[in-house]
Coordinates of N, CA and C in Angstrom, one line a residue:
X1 N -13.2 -17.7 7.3 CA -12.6 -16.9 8.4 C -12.7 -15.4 8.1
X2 N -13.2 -14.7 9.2 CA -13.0 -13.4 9.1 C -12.0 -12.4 9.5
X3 N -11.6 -11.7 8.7 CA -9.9 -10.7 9.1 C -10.5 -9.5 9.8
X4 N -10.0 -9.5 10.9 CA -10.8 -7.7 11.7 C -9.9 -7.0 10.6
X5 N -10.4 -5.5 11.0 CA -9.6 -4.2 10.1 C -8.5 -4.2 10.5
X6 N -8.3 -4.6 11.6 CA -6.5 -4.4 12.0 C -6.0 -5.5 11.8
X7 N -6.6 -6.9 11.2 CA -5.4 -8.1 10.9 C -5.5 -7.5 9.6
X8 N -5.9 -6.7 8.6 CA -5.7 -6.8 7.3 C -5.1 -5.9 7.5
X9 N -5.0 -4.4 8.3 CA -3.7 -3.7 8.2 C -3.0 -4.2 8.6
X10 N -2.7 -5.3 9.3 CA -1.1 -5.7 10.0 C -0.5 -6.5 8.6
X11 N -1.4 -7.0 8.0 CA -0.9 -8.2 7.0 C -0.3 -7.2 5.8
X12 N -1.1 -6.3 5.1 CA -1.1 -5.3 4.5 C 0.4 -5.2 4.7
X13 N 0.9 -4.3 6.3 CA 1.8 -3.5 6.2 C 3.1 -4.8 6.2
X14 N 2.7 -6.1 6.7 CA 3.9 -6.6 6.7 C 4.7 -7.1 5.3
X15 N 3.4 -7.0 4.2 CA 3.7 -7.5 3.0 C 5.0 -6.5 2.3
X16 N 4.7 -5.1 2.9 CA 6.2 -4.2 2.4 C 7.1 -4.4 2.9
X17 N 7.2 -4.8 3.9 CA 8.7 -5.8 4.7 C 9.4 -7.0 4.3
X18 N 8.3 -7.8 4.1 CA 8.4 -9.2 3.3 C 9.9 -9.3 2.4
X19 N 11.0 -10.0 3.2 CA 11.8 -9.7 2.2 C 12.2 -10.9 0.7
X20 N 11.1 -12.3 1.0 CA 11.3 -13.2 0.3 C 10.3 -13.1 -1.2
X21 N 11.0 -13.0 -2.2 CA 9.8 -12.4 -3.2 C 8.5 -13.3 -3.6
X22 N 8.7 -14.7 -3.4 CA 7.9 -15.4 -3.4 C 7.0 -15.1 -2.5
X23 N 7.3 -14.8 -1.1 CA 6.5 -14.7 -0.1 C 5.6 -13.6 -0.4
X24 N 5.7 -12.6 -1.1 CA 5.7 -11.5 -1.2 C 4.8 -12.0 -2.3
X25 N 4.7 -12.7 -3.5 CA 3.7 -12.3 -4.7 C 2.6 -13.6 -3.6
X26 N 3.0 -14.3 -2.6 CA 1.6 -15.0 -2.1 C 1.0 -14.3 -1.8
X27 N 1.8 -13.6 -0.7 CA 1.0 -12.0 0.1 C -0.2 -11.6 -0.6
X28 N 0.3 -10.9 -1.7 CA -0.1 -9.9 -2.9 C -1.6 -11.1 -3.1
X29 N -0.9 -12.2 -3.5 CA -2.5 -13.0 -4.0 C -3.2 -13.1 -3.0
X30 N -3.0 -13.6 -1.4 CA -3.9 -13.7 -0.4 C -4.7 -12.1 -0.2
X31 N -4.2 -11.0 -0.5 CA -4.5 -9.4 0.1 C -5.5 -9.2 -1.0
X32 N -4.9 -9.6 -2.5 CA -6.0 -8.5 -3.5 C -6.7 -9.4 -4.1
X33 N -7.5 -8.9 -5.0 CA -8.3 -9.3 -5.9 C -7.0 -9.4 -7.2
X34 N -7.2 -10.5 -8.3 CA -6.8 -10.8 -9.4 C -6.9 -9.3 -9.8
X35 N -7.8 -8.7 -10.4 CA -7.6 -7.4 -10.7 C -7.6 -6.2 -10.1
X36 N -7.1 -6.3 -8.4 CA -7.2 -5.7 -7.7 C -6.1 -4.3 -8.1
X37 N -6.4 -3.4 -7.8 CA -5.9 -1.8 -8.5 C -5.4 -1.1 -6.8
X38 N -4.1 -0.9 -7.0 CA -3.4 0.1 -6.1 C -3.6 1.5 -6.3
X39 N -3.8 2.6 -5.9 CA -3.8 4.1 -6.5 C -3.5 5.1 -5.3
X40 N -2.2 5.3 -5.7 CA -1.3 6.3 -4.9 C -1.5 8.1 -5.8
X41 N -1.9 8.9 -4.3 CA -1.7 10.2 -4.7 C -0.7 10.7 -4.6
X42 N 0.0 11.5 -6.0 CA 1.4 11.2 -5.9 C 1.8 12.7 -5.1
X43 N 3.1 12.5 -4.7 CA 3.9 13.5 -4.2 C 3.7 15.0 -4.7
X44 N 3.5 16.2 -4.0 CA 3.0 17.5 -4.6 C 4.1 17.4 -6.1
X45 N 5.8 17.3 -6.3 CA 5.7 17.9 -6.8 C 5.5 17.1 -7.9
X46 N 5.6 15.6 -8.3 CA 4.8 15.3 -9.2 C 3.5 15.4 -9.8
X47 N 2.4 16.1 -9.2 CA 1.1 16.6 -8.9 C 1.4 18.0 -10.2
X48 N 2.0 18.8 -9.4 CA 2.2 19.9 -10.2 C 3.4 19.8 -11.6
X49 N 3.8 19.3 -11.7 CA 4.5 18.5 -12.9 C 3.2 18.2 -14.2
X50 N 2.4 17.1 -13.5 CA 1.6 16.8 -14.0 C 0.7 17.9 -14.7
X51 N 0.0 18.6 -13.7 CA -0.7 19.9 -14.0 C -0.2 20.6 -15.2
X52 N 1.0 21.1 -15.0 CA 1.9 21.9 -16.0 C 1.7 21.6 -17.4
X53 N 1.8 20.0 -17.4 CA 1.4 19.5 -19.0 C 0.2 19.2 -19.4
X54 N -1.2 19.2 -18.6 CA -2.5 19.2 -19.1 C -2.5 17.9 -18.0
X55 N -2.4 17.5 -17.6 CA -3.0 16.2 -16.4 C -3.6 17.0 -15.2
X56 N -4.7 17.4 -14.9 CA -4.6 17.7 -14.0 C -5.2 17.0 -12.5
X57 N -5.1 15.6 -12.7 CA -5.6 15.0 -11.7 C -5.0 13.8 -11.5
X58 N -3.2 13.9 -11.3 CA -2.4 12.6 -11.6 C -2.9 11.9 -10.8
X59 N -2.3 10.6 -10.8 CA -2.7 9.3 -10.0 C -1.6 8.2 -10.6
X60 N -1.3 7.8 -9.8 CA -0.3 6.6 -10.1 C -0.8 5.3 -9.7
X61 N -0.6 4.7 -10.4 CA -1.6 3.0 -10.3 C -0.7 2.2 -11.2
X62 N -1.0 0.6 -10.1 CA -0.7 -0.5 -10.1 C -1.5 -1.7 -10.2
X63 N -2.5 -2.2 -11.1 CA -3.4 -2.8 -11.5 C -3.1 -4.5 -11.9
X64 N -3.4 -5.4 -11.1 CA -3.6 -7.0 -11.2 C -2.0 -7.5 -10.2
X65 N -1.8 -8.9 -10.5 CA -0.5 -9.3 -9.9 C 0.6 -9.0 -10.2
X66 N 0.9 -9.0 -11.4 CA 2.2 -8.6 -11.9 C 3.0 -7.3 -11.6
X67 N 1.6 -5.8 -11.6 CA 1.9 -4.9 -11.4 C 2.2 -4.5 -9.7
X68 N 1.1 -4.8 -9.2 CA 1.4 -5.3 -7.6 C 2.8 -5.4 -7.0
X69 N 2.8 -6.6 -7.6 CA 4.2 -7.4 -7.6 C 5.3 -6.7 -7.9
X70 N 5.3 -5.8 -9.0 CA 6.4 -4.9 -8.8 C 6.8 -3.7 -8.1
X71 N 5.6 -3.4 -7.9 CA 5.4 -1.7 -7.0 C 5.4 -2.1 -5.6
X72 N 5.5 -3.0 -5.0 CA 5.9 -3.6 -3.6 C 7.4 -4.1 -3.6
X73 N 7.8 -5.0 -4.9 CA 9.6 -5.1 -4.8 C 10.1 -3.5 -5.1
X74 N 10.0 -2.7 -5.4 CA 10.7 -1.2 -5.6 C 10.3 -0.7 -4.8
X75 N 9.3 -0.4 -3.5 CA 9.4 -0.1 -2.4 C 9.9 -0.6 -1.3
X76 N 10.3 -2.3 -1.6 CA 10.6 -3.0 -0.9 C 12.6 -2.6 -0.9
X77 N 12.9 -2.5 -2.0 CA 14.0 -2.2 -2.6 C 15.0 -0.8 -2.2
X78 N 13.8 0.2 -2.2 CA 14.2 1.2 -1.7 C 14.3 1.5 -0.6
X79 N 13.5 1.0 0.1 CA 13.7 1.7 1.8 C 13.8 0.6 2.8
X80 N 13.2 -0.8 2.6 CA 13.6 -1.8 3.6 C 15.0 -2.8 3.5
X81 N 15.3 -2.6 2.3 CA 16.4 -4.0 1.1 C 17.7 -3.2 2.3
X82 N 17.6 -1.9 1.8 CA 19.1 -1.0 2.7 C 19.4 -1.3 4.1
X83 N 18.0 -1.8 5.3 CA 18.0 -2.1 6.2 C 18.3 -0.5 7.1
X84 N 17.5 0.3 6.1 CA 17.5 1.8 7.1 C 16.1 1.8 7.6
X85 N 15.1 1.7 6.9 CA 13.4 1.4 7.2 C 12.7 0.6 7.3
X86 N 11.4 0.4 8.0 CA 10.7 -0.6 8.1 C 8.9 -0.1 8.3
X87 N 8.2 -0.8 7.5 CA 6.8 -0.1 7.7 C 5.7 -0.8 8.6
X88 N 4.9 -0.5 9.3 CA 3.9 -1.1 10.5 C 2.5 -0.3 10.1
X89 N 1.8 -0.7 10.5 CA 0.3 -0.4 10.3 C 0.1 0.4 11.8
X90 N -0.7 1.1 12.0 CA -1.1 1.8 13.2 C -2.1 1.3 14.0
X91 N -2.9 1.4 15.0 CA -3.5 0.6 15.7 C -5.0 1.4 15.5
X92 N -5.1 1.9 14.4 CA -6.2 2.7 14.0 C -7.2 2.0 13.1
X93 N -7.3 0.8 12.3 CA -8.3 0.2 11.7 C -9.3 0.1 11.6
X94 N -10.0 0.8 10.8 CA -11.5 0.1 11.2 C -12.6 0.1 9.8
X95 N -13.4 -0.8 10.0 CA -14.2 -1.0 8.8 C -15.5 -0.7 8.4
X96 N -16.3 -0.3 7.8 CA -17.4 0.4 7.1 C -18.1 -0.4 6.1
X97 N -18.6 -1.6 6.3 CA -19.1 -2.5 5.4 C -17.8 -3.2 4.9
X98 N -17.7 -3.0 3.1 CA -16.7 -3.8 2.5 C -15.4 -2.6 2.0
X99 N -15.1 -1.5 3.3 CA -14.2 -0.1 3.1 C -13.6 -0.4 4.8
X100 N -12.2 -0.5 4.7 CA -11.3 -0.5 5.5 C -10.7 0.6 5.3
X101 N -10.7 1.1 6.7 CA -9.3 2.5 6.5 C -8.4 2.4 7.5
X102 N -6.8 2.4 7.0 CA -5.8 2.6 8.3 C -5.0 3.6 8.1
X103 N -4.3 3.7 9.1 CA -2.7 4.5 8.6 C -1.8 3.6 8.9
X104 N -0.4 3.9 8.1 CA 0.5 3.1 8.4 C 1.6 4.1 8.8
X105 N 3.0 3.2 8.6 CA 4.0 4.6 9.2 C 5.7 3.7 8.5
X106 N 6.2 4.7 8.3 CA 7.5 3.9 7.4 C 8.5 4.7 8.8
X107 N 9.2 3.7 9.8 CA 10.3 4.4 10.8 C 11.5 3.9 10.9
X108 N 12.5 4.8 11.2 CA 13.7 4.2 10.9 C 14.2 2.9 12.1
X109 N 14.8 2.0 11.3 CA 14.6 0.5 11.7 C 16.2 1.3 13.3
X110 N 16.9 2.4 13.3 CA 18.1 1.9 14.3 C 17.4 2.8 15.3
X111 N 16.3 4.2 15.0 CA 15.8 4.8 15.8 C 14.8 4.6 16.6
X112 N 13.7 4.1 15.5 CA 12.6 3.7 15.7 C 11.9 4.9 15.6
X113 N 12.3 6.2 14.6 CA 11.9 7.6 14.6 C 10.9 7.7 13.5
X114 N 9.5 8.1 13.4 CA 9.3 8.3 12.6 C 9.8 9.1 11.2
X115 N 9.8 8.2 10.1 CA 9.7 9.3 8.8 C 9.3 9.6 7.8
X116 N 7.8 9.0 8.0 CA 6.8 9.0 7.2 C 5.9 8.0 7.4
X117 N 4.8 8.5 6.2 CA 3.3 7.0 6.6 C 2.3 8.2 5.6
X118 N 1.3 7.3 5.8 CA 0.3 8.0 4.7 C -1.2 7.3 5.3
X119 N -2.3 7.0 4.5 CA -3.3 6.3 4.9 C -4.2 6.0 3.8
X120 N -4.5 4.6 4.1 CA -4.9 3.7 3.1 C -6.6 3.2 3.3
X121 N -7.2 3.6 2.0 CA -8.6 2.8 2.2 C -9.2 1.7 1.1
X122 N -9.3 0.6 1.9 CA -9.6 -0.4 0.8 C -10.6 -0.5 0.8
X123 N -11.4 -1.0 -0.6 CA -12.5 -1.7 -0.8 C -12.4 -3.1 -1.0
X124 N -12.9 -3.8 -0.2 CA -12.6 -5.5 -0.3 C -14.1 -6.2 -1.1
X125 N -13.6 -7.3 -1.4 CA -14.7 -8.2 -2.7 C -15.3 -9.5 -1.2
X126 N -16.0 -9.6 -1.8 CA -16.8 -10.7 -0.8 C -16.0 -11.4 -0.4
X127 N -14.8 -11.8 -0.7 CA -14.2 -12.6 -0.6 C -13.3 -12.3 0.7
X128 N -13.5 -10.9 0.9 CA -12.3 -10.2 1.7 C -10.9 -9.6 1.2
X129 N -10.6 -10.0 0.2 CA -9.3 -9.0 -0.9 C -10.0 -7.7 -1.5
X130 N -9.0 -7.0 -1.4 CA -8.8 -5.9 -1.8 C -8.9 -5.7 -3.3
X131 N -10.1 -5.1 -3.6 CA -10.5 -4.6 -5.0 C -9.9 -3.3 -5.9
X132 N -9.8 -2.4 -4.1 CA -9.0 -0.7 -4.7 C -8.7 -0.5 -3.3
X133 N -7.3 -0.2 -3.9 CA -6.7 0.5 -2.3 C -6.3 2.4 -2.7
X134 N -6.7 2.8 -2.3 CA -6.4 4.2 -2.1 C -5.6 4.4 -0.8
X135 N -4.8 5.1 -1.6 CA -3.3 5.4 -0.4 C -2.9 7.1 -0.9
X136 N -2.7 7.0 0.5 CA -2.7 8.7 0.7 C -1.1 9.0 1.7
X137 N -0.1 8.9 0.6 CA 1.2 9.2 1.4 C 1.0 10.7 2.0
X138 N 2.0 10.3 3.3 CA 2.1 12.3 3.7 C 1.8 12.2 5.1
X139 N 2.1 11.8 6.1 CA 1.2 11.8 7.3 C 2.4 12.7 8.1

């Protein structure tokens, strides 16, 4: 079966919602590769933090299931668990061979107001999982 770009950003974004954690590490197995690698550009002032001590090209990564698996419950934890946020994919998908790119958007669950999002580009394996996702908070 084949996933258009927008069922894998819908699935993508619902996996940060997901509030059952089991459901949540199937997700993670159906979305990535076994050694599939997350890599978030991190927030300026961690960026510059970084710099200050000789890093100067931080990156924050989450590499195979286990890691996955945790950096989705502590996002999961922080912004949707409180029942203040909720994150959705945008209706912008689209694909470039085995390179998916979307935006998503984190809005408040009583307003429905934006309060962030970023945008994400995956590389998927023949298989259709996600090999490297590059994510670009900040939108």
């Amino acid at each position: 079966m084949t996933t258009s770009a927008q069922q894998l950003a819908d699935r993508y974004a619902a996996l940060w919602t997901e509030r059952d954690a089991g459901a949540r590490r199937k997700a993670i197995e159906r979305l990535w590769a076994e050694d599939g690698v997350h890599l978030v550009h991190p927030p300026e002032e961690i960026r510059a933090e970084a710099v200050r001590v000789g890093f100067p090209e931080p990156v924050l990564e989450a590499r195979g299931y286990r890691e996955l698996e945790f950096r989705v419950a502590r996002a999961y934890q922080e912004f949707v668990a409180p029942g203040e946020f909720t994150f959705r994919a945008r209706e912008d998908a689209v694909r470039l061979r085995d390179v998916v790119r979307f935006s998503w958007e984190m809005v408040s669950v009583g307003t429905g107001e934006l309060a962030g999002g970023g945008v994400d580009f995956v590389v998927l394996d023949a298989d259709g999982r996600i090999t490297a996702d590059y994510q670009f908070p900040g939108l």
